Amino acid sequence: MAELESKSRRDFLSFAGKAGLSTLVAQAVGINLGVVDIVRAQTGKRGVDPFRFAIISDSHLYSIDNHKFDEQLITAVAQVNAMNPKPDFVVYGGDVAQNGTEDQLVKGKKILDSLSVPLKIIPGEHDWYLDMGGAWRGLFGEETWSFDHKGVHFIGMNSILVEDFWTGAGLSPKERMTVMEMLESPIPGPWGVHDKQLQWLADDIKGLAPDTPIVVFTHSPLWDYYPRWNFQTSDAPEIREILSKFENVMSYHGHVHQTLYNRIGNMSSVAAMSTSWPWPYPPVALAYPETQMNRADPSIATDGQGTQLIDLSADFEGLVQYKPFEDSLTPFMKEGFKV
Amino acid sequence: MALTTKQYGSIIAVVGITGAVAATSVALARAPFTEEELTQQMDALYAAAQKGYDIWHGSMPSMTTNGLACANCHPDTAASNPQTFPKYMTMYGKVVPWQEMVNWCIENPQLGERLDPDSEEMTAMKAYAMYLHRGKPIEPGLASRQTTPVVVEFGTGFKREPTGLGVDTREYEPDSNY
C-alpha cells in the first residue's frame, strides 16, 4: 500500500512538474532527483528571494455571538501565527461573512487583525451582495490589486461578479443576498471578474517580462471544475490567455472548501480549505484525484478544515502544504506537493 | 410417427399464433395506472421534493439555533449518501437509518430540535435527497466514502415552476428512465 502511494506520488510530481515549456525538463529533474535546477540557475532571471506565505479562507462568520465559526477562524489565525519560520504575509481567499452584514465583516476584521503578519484579502460572494461590497471596501480596501514581493508579482481580483438579476425583479438587498448565499442557487448563474478587471489585468502585466513569477488570487477557481456550484470563473479562459506569456503562473483560490490541485497550460491551481465547513467533492472526475482529502467525519466539528502554507523557492517553485485542524489528509497530501 | 412437411408447417404456425396471442395478451393487460394517474403520482413526489428542498435550505427555524442548514454542507444533497443507509455510524455505535443521521446533524452541527422520523417533513427531505440520487447504486454500509448525487444541470434538480429570475427560466423535462 505504501509502495502504491509513493508511486502515485512520484507520478503526480513528475506530472505536476511539467510547467512552462522552457522549464519542463529542468523542473521534472529538479523535483524527482532533488538536483539543482541548472537552467534557471544559469539564467538567474527569476531571482526570487525565497519566502513563504499563508492562506486563510472561507470563515463564513454569522452574526450570532460566540458562534463556533468565530472560534475556528481564531484557531486558523493562531495556527498561522505559530508557523515557524513566519510567513511574510497572509492572503485571505474570500467569504469572511456568511450573510454579508457589516457586523459579520467587522467581526472577521477584528479576528484577522490579530495576525502577526500583514494581510491581503479578496472578496467572496457572501461578503458582497448585501451592499455590493460597500462594507467590505470600507473595511478592507480595493478588491483588485497587485504588488511585488521579493521578485514575485502578486495579483488579486474579485471573481464573484454576476449579471444583474435583482433590479428588474425588484428584489431587496437582503433577497439578493439570500439568492447568492446558496451554493446551488438556480438563479445567479456563472460569475466572473468581468471586462473592467480583465482590462485592468492586461494593463497590470503589460510591462512584465515572461519569466516574471506570477501568483494570482481569486475566490473561485480559474478553471471549469463544477459550474453548477460556481466552482468556476466564467472569464477564466480570458484570464489564462492574458497570463499566457508567463513561464509559470500560480493560481490560488477559495470557495471550494477542500483540498484540490489542477493545471492548465502554464497555470497551476490550488484550492484553500475553509475554516468553516468542508464541501463535498462534486460529481465530476478530477484530473489529479490524489489531491482529494479524506471524507470529513461529521462527528468531528473541525474536520476537513484548516489553513495553507506555501514556500516559494529561488526558482519559483511552490511547496504547498495544507495545515488541517484535524487529521484530514491522505498520506500523499501530508508531505505537501510542489507546483 | 414421421411428420410431413405440411403437418410440421401447421404446428409451427399454431405455435407461432399462440406465441403471438400470448405476447398480445401481455401488451393488452390493463396498465395499473393511467398516464394521467402516473403524472399525478410523480407531481406529488415533486411537491414533496420541493418541500424537502425548502427545509434543506432552512425553512424550518426549529431545526437550527446557529444559522446552519443542511445545505451548508450538502449542496444538491451531496455527501448525504441516502443510498448507503441503513449503516453503522460511529456516533451511535449501531446501524441507523438515514432519518436518524439527519436528526444527528440537526441536533449537533445545527444545534436544533430533531424531527419525528415519520413526519411529513422528514419524508419530504428524504424525497428530495433520494430523487437527487436516483439511479445511484444502493450501497449499504459505506461509512467513510463520499458518494455523489446525480449531476444537476439547472434549477433545483426536480420539476417545479422556474422563478424566471436570472438564469432560472428552464422548464424541467423528466429523464426517460424515471
Short mmCIF file of C-alpha atoms in Angstrom, two decimals:
data_model
loop_
_atom_site.label_atom_id
_atom_site.label_comp_id
_atom_site.label_asym_id
_atom_site.label_seq_id
_atom_site.Cartn_x
_atom_site.Cartn_y
_atom_site.Cartn_z
CA MET A 1 0.00 0.00 0.00
CA ALA A 2 2.76 2.39 0.99
CA GLU A 3 4.56 1.47 -2.20
CA LEU A 4 1.46 2.24 -4.24
CA GLU A 5 1.06 5.56 -2.55
CA SER A 6 4.62 6.59 -3.13
CA LYS A 7 4.41 5.53 -6.75
CA SER A 8 1.28 7.59 -7.16
CA ARG A 9 3.14 10.46 -5.54
CA ARG A 10 6.07 10.16 -7.93
CA ASP A 11 3.78 10.04 -10.94
CA PHE A 12 1.94 13.06 -9.69
CA LEU A 13 5.04 15.07 -9.01
CA SER A 14 6.53 14.35 -12.40
CA PHE A 15 3.21 15.27 -14.00
CA ALA A 16 2.70 18.36 -11.90
CA GLY A 17 6.23 19.46 -12.68
CA LYS A 18 5.53 19.81 -16.39
CA ALA A 19 5.17 23.53 -16.27
CA GLY A 20 6.12 26.15 -18.82
CA LEU A 21 7.79 24.73 -21.94
CA SER A 22 11.20 26.18 -21.28
CA THR A 23 11.31 24.82 -17.75
CA LEU A 24 9.77 21.43 -18.41
CA VAL A 25 12.93 19.37 -18.29
CA ALA A 26 14.59 21.33 -15.55
CA GLN A 27 11.57 21.16 -13.28
CA ALA A 28 10.96 17.46 -13.78
CA VAL A 29 14.59 16.74 -12.95
CA GLY A 30 14.60 19.06 -10.00
CA ILE A 31 11.54 17.52 -8.44
CA ASN A 32 12.38 13.89 -8.95
CA LEU A 33 16.06 13.82 -8.15
CA GLY A 34 16.49 16.83 -5.95
CA VAL A 35 19.27 18.25 -8.12
CA VAL A 36 19.89 21.90 -8.77
CA ASP A 37 17.73 23.47 -11.45
CA ILE A 38 20.55 24.17 -13.90
CA VAL A 39 18.54 26.06 -16.49
CA ARG A 40 17.22 28.54 -14.00
CA ALA A 41 20.46 28.81 -12.08
CA GLN A 42 22.22 29.80 -15.28
CA THR A 43 19.73 32.38 -16.42
CA GLY A 44 19.11 33.66 -12.94
CA LYS A 45 16.40 35.89 -14.33
CA ARG A 46 13.68 34.95 -11.94
CA GLY A 47 15.55 36.00 -8.89
CA VAL A 48 13.04 35.07 -6.23
CA ASP A 49 14.28 35.69 -2.73
CA PRO A 50 12.79 32.55 -1.13
CA PHE A 51 9.90 33.16 1.27
CA ARG A 52 6.61 31.73 2.42
CA PHE A 53 3.07 32.97 2.59
CA ALA A 54 -0.05 31.52 4.17
CA ILE A 55 -3.68 31.36 3.02
CA ILE A 56 -6.79 31.51 5.20
CA SER A 57 -10.19 31.34 3.55
CA ASP A 58 -13.96 31.00 3.86
CA SER A 59 -14.70 31.61 7.54
CA HIS A 60 -18.42 32.34 6.85
CA LEU A 61 -18.98 34.18 10.12
CA TYR A 62 -22.55 34.50 11.41
CA SER A 63 -23.90 37.40 13.47
CA ILE A 64 -24.56 35.14 16.47
CA ASP A 65 -22.16 35.74 19.38
CA ASN A 66 -19.66 33.03 20.20
CA HIS A 67 -20.57 31.06 17.09
CA LYS A 68 -18.35 28.03 16.52
CA PHE A 69 -17.12 29.54 13.23
CA ASP A 70 -15.64 32.50 15.19
CA GLU A 71 -13.57 30.05 17.18
CA GLN A 72 -12.49 28.21 14.03
CA LEU A 73 -11.21 31.42 12.41
CA ILE A 74 -9.41 32.28 15.66
CA THR A 75 -7.81 28.83 15.52
CA ALA A 76 -6.69 29.45 11.93
CA VAL A 77 -5.12 32.78 12.89
CA ALA A 78 -3.33 31.14 15.83
CA GLN A 79 -2.12 28.37 13.55
CA VAL A 80 -0.63 30.88 11.10
CA ASN A 81 0.88 32.99 13.90
CA ALA A 82 2.62 29.86 15.20
CA MET A 83 4.18 28.95 11.85
CA ASN A 84 7.95 28.84 12.07
CA PRO A 85 9.53 30.44 10.14
CA LYS A 86 6.76 33.00 9.87
CA PRO A 87 5.08 33.59 6.51
CA ASP A 88 5.80 37.02 5.04
CA PHE A 89 2.06 37.67 4.75
CA VAL A 90 -1.36 36.02 4.68
CA VAL A 91 -3.82 36.10 1.81
CA TYR A 92 -7.47 35.72 2.74
CA GLY A 93 -9.43 33.95 -0.02
CA GLY A 94 -12.90 35.47 0.46
CA ASP A 95 -16.15 34.82 2.36
CA VAL A 96 -15.28 36.36 5.72
CA ALA A 97 -19.04 36.69 6.31
CA GLN A 98 -21.99 34.37 5.73
CA ASN A 99 -24.73 36.94 5.08
CA GLY A 100 -22.63 39.97 4.07
CA THR A 101 -23.67 42.09 7.06
CA GLU A 102 -21.34 44.74 8.41
CA ASP A 103 -21.25 43.19 11.89
CA GLN A 104 -20.04 39.90 10.41
CA LEU A 105 -17.34 41.62 8.37
CA VAL A 106 -16.28 43.73 11.36
CA LYS A 107 -16.06 40.59 13.50
CA GLY A 108 -13.89 38.95 10.85
CA LYS A 109 -11.66 42.01 10.53
CA LYS A 110 -11.18 42.07 14.28
CA ILE A 111 -10.10 38.42 14.38
CA LEU A 112 -7.83 38.83 11.34
CA ASP A 113 -6.29 41.93 12.96
CA SER A 114 -4.63 39.58 15.44
CA LEU A 115 -2.48 38.10 12.68
CA SER A 116 1.16 38.85 13.42
CA VAL A 117 1.92 39.34 9.70
CA PRO A 118 0.33 41.60 7.04
CA LEU A 119 -2.96 40.59 5.40
CA LYS A 120 -4.05 40.82 1.76
CA ILE A 121 -7.66 39.99 1.00
CA ILE A 122 -10.11 39.44 -1.85
CA PRO A 123 -13.90 39.19 -1.53
CA GLY A 124 -16.27 36.25 -1.86
CA GLU A 125 -19.95 36.30 -2.80
CA HIS A 126 -21.01 36.03 0.86
CA ASP A 127 -19.16 39.29 1.61
CA TRP A 128 -20.60 41.19 -1.29
CA TYR A 129 -24.22 41.02 -2.30
CA LEU A 130 -25.97 42.70 0.62
CA ASP A 131 -24.49 46.13 -0.19
CA MET A 132 -22.48 45.33 -3.34
CA GLY A 133 -19.21 45.43 -1.47
CA GLY A 134 -19.84 48.68 0.40
CA ALA A 135 -18.98 47.48 3.90
CA TRP A 136 -16.23 45.17 2.63
CA ARG A 137 -14.46 48.00 0.79
CA GLY A 138 -14.78 50.26 3.83
CA LEU A 139 -13.01 47.68 5.98
CA PHE A 140 -10.55 46.05 3.59
CA GLY A 141 -9.99 48.50 0.71
CA GLU A 142 -9.84 47.80 -3.01
CA GLU A 143 -10.72 44.31 -4.17
CA THR A 144 -8.47 44.42 -7.25
CA TRP A 145 -4.79 44.80 -6.52
CA SER A 146 -1.26 43.78 -7.35
CA PHE A 147 2.07 44.14 -5.63
CA ASP A 148 5.63 42.88 -5.96
CA HIS A 149 7.29 40.95 -3.19
CA LYS A 150 10.82 39.50 -3.27
CA GLY A 151 10.76 39.06 -7.03
CA VAL A 152 7.19 37.75 -7.33
CA HIS A 153 4.26 39.68 -8.82
CA PHE A 154 1.09 39.07 -6.79
CA ILE A 155 -2.38 39.78 -8.21
CA GLY A 156 -5.79 39.74 -6.51
CA MET A 157 -9.15 40.03 -8.28
CA ASN A 158 -12.85 39.94 -7.48
CA SER A 159 -14.15 36.86 -9.32
CA ILE A 160 -17.72 36.74 -7.98
CA LEU A 161 -19.43 39.31 -10.22
CA VAL A 162 -22.73 38.19 -11.75
CA GLU A 163 -25.19 39.79 -14.17
CA ASP A 164 -27.90 41.89 -12.50
CA PHE A 165 -30.87 39.59 -11.77
CA TRP A 166 -32.33 41.75 -8.98
CA THR A 167 -33.14 45.21 -10.35
CA GLY A 168 -35.73 44.13 -12.89
CA ALA A 169 -37.31 41.74 -10.40
CA GLY A 170 -37.38 44.42 -7.68
CA LEU A 171 -35.52 42.27 -5.14
CA SER A 172 -34.41 43.84 -1.87
CA PRO A 173 -30.70 43.75 -0.98
CA LYS A 174 -31.45 41.02 1.55
CA GLU A 175 -33.31 38.94 -1.04
CA ARG A 176 -30.41 39.40 -3.44
CA MET A 177 -28.02 38.27 -0.73
CA THR A 178 -30.16 35.24 0.10
CA VAL A 179 -30.08 34.15 -3.53
CA MET A 180 -26.30 34.49 -3.61
CA GLU A 181 -25.75 32.68 -0.30
CA MET A 182 -26.98 29.39 -1.71
CA LEU A 183 -24.16 27.45 -3.39
CA GLU A 184 -26.54 25.58 -5.69
CA SER A 185 -28.80 28.58 -6.24
CA PRO A 186 -30.62 28.19 -9.55
CA ILE A 187 -30.80 31.96 -10.14
CA PRO A 188 -27.47 33.88 -10.44
CA GLY A 189 -25.68 31.70 -12.98
CA PRO A 190 -21.92 31.72 -13.53
CA TRP A 191 -19.84 34.54 -12.10
CA GLY A 192 -16.55 36.06 -13.19
CA VAL A 193 -14.21 39.07 -13.00
CA HIS A 194 -15.89 40.87 -15.95
CA ASP A 195 -14.44 43.25 -18.53
CA LYS A 196 -13.18 46.04 -16.32
CA GLN A 197 -10.92 43.74 -14.33
CA LEU A 198 -9.80 41.90 -17.47
CA GLN A 199 -8.65 45.25 -18.86
CA TRP A 200 -7.02 46.08 -15.56
CA LEU A 201 -5.18 42.75 -15.60
CA ALA A 202 -3.95 43.25 -19.16
CA ASP A 203 -2.64 46.72 -18.20
CA ASP A 204 -1.15 45.45 -14.95
CA ILE A 205 1.07 42.83 -16.55
CA LYS A 206 1.88 44.72 -19.76
CA GLY A 207 5.41 45.71 -18.80
CA LEU A 208 6.39 42.42 -17.14
CA ALA A 209 8.89 40.03 -18.72
CA PRO A 210 7.71 36.46 -19.50
CA ASP A 211 9.95 34.99 -16.82
CA THR A 212 8.35 37.08 -14.07
CA PRO A 213 6.95 34.83 -11.34
CA ILE A 214 3.18 35.42 -11.15
CA VAL A 215 0.81 34.47 -8.31
CA VAL A 216 -2.89 35.25 -8.76
CA PHE A 217 -5.65 35.07 -6.13
CA THR A 218 -9.37 34.79 -6.81
CA HIS A 219 -12.25 33.48 -4.72
CA SER A 220 -13.25 30.90 -7.33
CA PRO A 221 -11.04 28.56 -9.36
CA LEU A 222 -9.73 29.80 -12.72
CA TRP A 223 -10.91 26.65 -14.46
CA ASP A 224 -14.21 24.87 -15.08
CA TYR A 225 -14.47 22.49 -12.16
CA TYR A 226 -18.20 22.29 -11.39
CA PRO A 227 -20.06 25.36 -12.75
CA ARG A 228 -23.29 24.32 -11.01
CA TRP A 229 -21.73 25.38 -7.69
CA ASN A 230 -19.78 28.24 -9.25
CA PHE A 231 -16.64 26.14 -8.89
CA GLN A 232 -15.56 28.16 -11.92
CA THR A 233 -14.82 31.70 -13.13
CA SER A 234 -16.64 32.43 -16.37
CA ASP A 235 -13.84 34.53 -17.85
CA ALA A 236 -11.04 32.27 -16.66
CA PRO A 237 -10.12 31.45 -20.29
CA GLU A 238 -9.55 35.18 -20.91
CA ILE A 239 -7.51 35.46 -17.71
CA ARG A 240 -5.38 32.48 -18.70
CA GLU A 241 -4.92 33.99 -22.15
CA ILE A 242 -3.75 37.32 -20.71
CA LEU A 243 -1.31 35.46 -18.46
CA SER A 244 -0.22 33.00 -21.14
CA LYS A 245 3.01 34.86 -21.90
CA PHE A 246 4.44 33.96 -18.49
CA GLU A 247 6.51 30.85 -17.98
CA ASN A 248 4.82 29.89 -14.74
CA VAL A 249 1.66 31.20 -13.11
CA MET A 250 0.36 30.01 -9.74
CA SER A 251 -3.34 30.46 -9.04
CA TYR A 252 -4.70 30.10 -5.51
CA HIS A 253 -8.40 30.26 -4.70
CA GLY A 254 -11.01 29.69 -2.00
CA HIS A 255 -14.72 28.89 -2.39
CA VAL A 256 -14.50 25.12 -2.80
CA HIS A 257 -13.73 24.35 0.89
CA GLN A 258 -11.49 21.40 0.06
CA THR A 259 -8.01 20.38 -0.98
CA LEU A 260 -7.62 20.47 -4.74
CA TYR A 261 -4.98 20.85 -7.44
CA ASN A 262 -5.21 21.33 -11.18
CA ARG A 263 -3.02 22.57 -14.01
CA ILE A 264 -3.94 24.10 -17.35
CA GLY A 265 -1.12 25.20 -19.63
CA ASN A 266 1.28 27.43 -17.70
CA MET A 267 -1.09 27.83 -14.73
CA SER A 268 -1.20 25.64 -11.65
CA SER A 269 -4.27 25.95 -9.48
CA VAL A 270 -4.51 25.19 -5.77
CA ALA A 271 -7.60 25.48 -3.57
CA ALA A 272 -7.77 26.51 0.07
CA MET A 273 -9.56 24.58 2.78
CA SER A 274 -12.15 26.63 4.62
CA THR A 275 -12.19 27.38 8.32
CA SER A 276 -15.98 26.82 8.49
CA TRP A 277 -17.09 23.53 6.92
CA PRO A 278 -15.81 21.23 4.17
CA TRP A 279 -17.70 20.90 0.91
CA PRO A 280 -18.12 17.54 -0.79
CA TYR A 281 -16.29 16.77 -4.00
CA PRO A 282 -18.86 17.29 -6.78
CA PRO A 283 -19.94 14.52 -9.19
CA VAL A 284 -17.13 15.03 -11.70
CA ALA A 285 -13.80 13.24 -12.21
CA LEU A 286 -10.66 15.10 -11.12
CA ALA A 287 -7.50 15.20 -13.23
CA TYR A 288 -5.47 14.84 -10.02
CA PRO A 289 -7.58 12.75 -7.63
CA GLU A 290 -4.51 12.31 -5.40
CA THR A 291 -5.13 15.80 -4.09
CA GLN A 292 -8.51 14.96 -2.54
CA MET A 293 -8.68 15.00 1.23
CA ASN A 294 -10.36 12.27 3.22
CA ARG A 295 -14.12 12.40 3.63
CA ALA A 296 -14.66 14.64 6.64
CA ASP A 297 -16.07 12.90 9.71
CA PRO A 298 -19.27 14.76 10.61
CA SER A 299 -18.80 13.86 14.27
CA ILE A 300 -15.61 15.95 14.38
CA ALA A 301 -16.77 19.56 14.01
CA THR A 302 -13.44 20.88 12.71
CA ASP A 303 -12.56 18.00 10.39
CA GLY A 304 -11.81 18.87 6.76
CA GLN A 305 -10.84 22.48 7.57
CA GLY A 306 -7.56 24.30 8.02
CA THR A 307 -5.03 26.72 6.55
CA GLN A 308 -2.40 26.62 3.83
CA LEU A 309 1.32 27.35 3.74
CA ILE A 310 3.23 27.90 0.51
CA ASP A 311 7.03 28.08 0.33
CA LEU A 312 8.40 29.72 -2.82
CA SER A 313 11.92 28.77 -3.86
CA ALA A 314 14.57 30.83 -5.66
CA ASP A 315 13.47 29.33 -8.99
CA PHE A 316 9.78 29.99 -8.29
CA GLU A 317 8.76 26.51 -7.31
CA GLY A 318 6.00 26.34 -4.72
CA LEU A 319 5.79 23.76 -1.95
CA VAL A 320 2.11 23.61 -0.99
CA GLN A 321 1.33 22.34 2.49
CA TYR A 322 -2.20 22.03 3.78
CA LYS A 323 -2.38 22.53 7.55
CA PRO A 324 -5.66 20.90 8.59
CA PHE A 325 -7.19 21.36 12.05
CA GLU A 326 -7.68 17.60 12.26
CA ASP A 327 -6.06 14.61 10.60
CA SER A 328 -7.88 15.14 7.28
CA LEU A 329 -5.13 14.43 4.76
CA THR A 330 -4.29 11.30 2.83
CA PRO A 331 -0.68 10.08 3.14
CA PHE A 332 0.01 11.60 -0.28
CA MET A 333 -1.06 15.06 0.83
CA LYS A 334 0.64 15.00 4.22
CA GLU A 335 4.09 15.73 2.84
CA GLY A 336 2.90 18.60 0.69
CA PHE A 337 3.39 18.81 -3.05
CA LYS A 338 5.19 21.08 -5.48
CA VAL A 339 3.63 23.39 -8.04
CA MET B 1 -44.62 -41.03 -36.45
CA ALA B 2 -42.99 -39.01 -39.13
CA LEU B 3 -44.47 -35.61 -39.78
CA THR B 4 -45.00 -34.47 -43.31
CA THR B 5 -43.68 -31.12 -44.28
CA LYS B 6 -47.25 -29.82 -44.39
CA GLN B 7 -48.09 -31.05 -40.88
CA TYR B 8 -44.83 -29.64 -39.50
CA GLY B 9 -45.61 -26.30 -41.05
CA SER B 10 -49.03 -26.29 -39.39
CA ILE B 11 -47.58 -26.96 -35.98
CA ILE B 12 -45.13 -24.13 -36.37
CA ALA B 13 -47.98 -21.92 -37.46
CA VAL B 14 -50.02 -22.85 -34.38
CA VAL B 15 -47.09 -22.31 -32.05
CA GLY B 16 -46.44 -19.03 -33.77
CA ILE B 17 -50.03 -17.89 -33.37
CA THR B 18 -50.15 -18.98 -29.75
CA GLY B 19 -46.96 -17.08 -29.09
CA ALA B 20 -48.36 -14.02 -30.78
CA VAL B 21 -51.57 -14.27 -28.75
CA ALA B 22 -49.56 -14.55 -25.52
CA ALA B 23 -47.48 -11.54 -26.44
CA THR B 24 -50.58 -9.58 -27.37
CA SER B 25 -52.31 -10.52 -24.15
CA VAL B 26 -49.35 -9.10 -22.16
CA ALA B 27 -49.44 -5.91 -24.16
CA LEU B 28 -53.19 -5.68 -23.77
CA ALA B 29 -53.19 -6.23 -19.98
CA ARG B 30 -54.65 -3.21 -18.25
CA ALA B 31 -51.98 -0.73 -17.14
CA PRO B 32 -52.08 -0.41 -13.35
CA PHE B 33 -52.41 3.35 -13.64
CA THR B 34 -53.27 5.70 -16.46
CA GLU B 35 -50.71 8.16 -17.77
CA GLU B 36 -52.64 10.87 -16.01
CA GLU B 37 -52.51 8.99 -12.72
CA LEU B 38 -48.79 8.37 -13.15
CA THR B 39 -48.24 12.07 -13.78
CA GLN B 40 -50.22 12.89 -10.64
CA GLN B 41 -48.09 10.48 -8.63
CA MET B 42 -44.85 12.00 -9.90
CA ASP B 43 -46.15 15.51 -9.30
CA ALA B 44 -46.94 14.50 -5.71
CA LEU B 45 -43.34 13.30 -5.39
CA TYR B 46 -42.02 16.57 -6.87
CA ALA B 47 -44.19 18.51 -4.42
CA ALA B 48 -42.64 16.50 -1.57
CA ALA B 49 -39.17 17.13 -3.03
CA GLN B 50 -39.95 20.86 -3.16
CA LYS B 51 -40.95 20.83 0.50
CA GLY B 52 -37.82 18.85 1.29
CA TYR B 53 -35.71 21.32 -0.71
CA ASP B 54 -37.14 24.23 1.27
CA ILE B 55 -36.46 22.50 4.60
CA TRP B 56 -32.98 21.52 3.40
CA HIS B 57 -32.31 25.22 2.79
CA GLY B 58 -33.53 26.42 6.15
CA SER B 59 -37.32 26.88 6.05
CA MET B 60 -37.83 25.25 9.50
CA PRO B 61 -36.40 27.53 12.20
CA SER B 62 -36.73 24.82 14.87
CA MET B 63 -34.02 22.82 13.11
CA THR B 64 -31.23 25.28 13.89
CA THR B 65 -30.05 27.69 16.55
CA ASN B 66 -26.76 28.64 14.89
CA GLY B 67 -27.99 29.52 11.41
CA LEU B 68 -26.76 26.36 9.74
CA ALA B 69 -28.98 24.41 7.37
CA CYS B 70 -28.48 21.02 5.72
CA ALA B 71 -27.44 22.80 2.53
CA ASN B 72 -24.43 24.46 4.21
CA CYS B 73 -22.53 21.19 3.98
CA HIS B 74 -24.69 19.28 1.47
CA PRO B 75 -25.34 21.32 -1.69
CA ASP B 76 -27.67 19.41 -4.03
CA THR B 77 -27.82 16.84 -1.16
CA ALA B 78 -24.20 15.87 -1.96
CA ALA B 79 -22.50 13.62 0.59
CA SER B 80 -25.79 12.98 2.37
CA ASN B 81 -25.38 9.46 0.97
CA PRO B 82 -29.03 8.34 1.31
CA GLN B 83 -28.41 5.21 -0.76
CA THR B 84 -25.85 3.93 1.76
CA PHE B 85 -28.24 3.69 4.72
CA PRO B 86 -29.01 1.91 6.98
CA LYS B 87 -25.40 1.75 8.09
CA TYR B 88 -23.19 1.71 11.16
CA MET B 89 -22.50 5.20 12.43
CA THR B 90 -19.74 5.68 14.99
CA MET B 91 -21.65 8.40 16.83
CA TYR B 92 -24.41 5.88 17.59
CA GLY B 93 -22.33 2.72 17.79
CA LYS B 94 -25.00 0.90 15.83
CA VAL B 95 -26.75 0.64 12.49
CA VAL B 96 -29.13 3.55 11.95
CA PRO B 97 -31.46 4.67 9.15
CA TRP B 98 -30.84 7.83 7.12
CA GLN B 99 -33.53 9.72 9.04
CA GLU B 100 -31.54 9.21 12.25
CA MET B 101 -28.40 10.61 10.60
CA VAL B 102 -30.43 13.67 9.58
CA ASN B 103 -31.56 14.08 13.17
CA TRP B 104 -27.96 13.77 14.34
CA CYS B 105 -26.99 16.64 12.04
CA ILE B 106 -29.95 18.71 13.22
CA GLU B 107 -29.03 18.19 16.89
CA ASN B 108 -25.24 18.54 16.61
CA PRO B 109 -23.86 20.72 13.80
CA GLN B 110 -27.13 22.71 13.68
CA LEU B 111 -27.95 22.67 17.41
CA GLY B 112 -31.64 22.32 16.61
CA GLU B 113 -34.63 20.18 17.55
CA ARG B 114 -34.86 16.74 15.99
CA LEU B 115 -37.77 15.83 13.74
CA ASP B 116 -40.16 12.93 14.15
CA PRO B 117 -38.62 10.37 11.75
CA ASP B 118 -42.13 9.55 10.49
CA SER B 119 -43.14 13.17 9.97
CA GLU B 120 -44.17 14.64 6.65
CA GLU B 121 -41.15 16.96 6.88
CA MET B 122 -38.65 14.12 7.22
CA THR B 123 -40.32 12.23 4.38
CA ALA B 124 -40.10 15.38 2.25
CA MET B 125 -36.37 15.70 2.93
CA LYS B 126 -35.88 12.07 2.06
CA ALA B 127 -37.90 12.53 -1.15
CA TYR B 128 -35.58 15.39 -2.14
CA ALA B 129 -32.36 13.56 -1.27
CA MET B 130 -33.43 10.28 -2.85
CA TYR B 131 -34.64 11.99 -6.01
CA LEU B 132 -31.23 13.63 -6.40
CA HIS B 133 -29.62 10.21 -6.02
CA ARG B 134 -31.90 8.43 -8.49
CA GLY B 135 -30.17 5.71 -10.43
CA LYS B 136 -27.26 5.55 -7.99
CA PRO B 137 -26.42 2.04 -6.76
CA ILE B 138 -27.71 1.08 -3.33
CA GLU B 139 -24.57 0.53 -1.25
CA PRO B 140 -25.34 -0.07 2.41
CA GLY B 141 -22.55 0.24 4.89
CA LEU B 142 -20.00 2.57 3.30
CA ALA B 143 -19.38 4.85 6.24
CA SER B 144 -16.22 6.65 5.20
CA ARG B 145 -16.61 7.11 1.47
CA GLN B 146 -18.34 10.11 -0.03
CA THR B 147 -20.79 9.16 -2.75
CA THR B 148 -22.13 11.69 -5.23
CA PRO B 149 -25.64 12.66 -6.26
CA VAL B 150 -26.69 12.99 -9.89
CA VAL B 151 -25.36 15.98 -11.81
CA VAL B 152 -27.92 18.78 -11.55
CA GLU B 153 -27.78 20.83 -14.70
CA PHE B 154 -30.12 23.68 -13.82
CA GLY B 155 -32.93 24.69 -11.49
CA THR B 156 -33.42 22.67 -8.34
CA GLY B 157 -32.94 19.30 -10.00
CA PHE B 158 -36.60 18.31 -9.93
CA LYS B 159 -39.78 19.51 -11.61
CA ARG B 160 -41.16 22.83 -10.35
CA GLU B 161 -42.07 26.23 -11.73
CA PRO B 162 -38.99 28.22 -12.74
CA THR B 163 -38.68 31.51 -10.85
CA GLY B 164 -37.93 33.42 -14.05
CA LEU B 165 -35.10 35.19 -12.20
CA GLY B 166 -31.57 35.22 -13.56
CA VAL B 167 -30.82 32.02 -15.42
CA ASP B 168 -33.66 30.09 -13.76
CA THR B 169 -36.06 30.04 -16.72
CA ARG B 170 -35.87 26.48 -17.97
CA GLU B 171 -38.76 24.03 -17.67
CA TYR B 172 -37.88 20.64 -16.26
CA GLU B 173 -38.19 17.65 -18.56
CA PRO B 174 -38.22 14.31 -16.75
CA ASP B 175 -35.47 11.95 -17.88
CA SER B 176 -36.90 8.96 -19.69
CA ASN B 177 -35.93 6.35 -17.11
CA TYR B 178 -37.83 7.86 -14.20
#
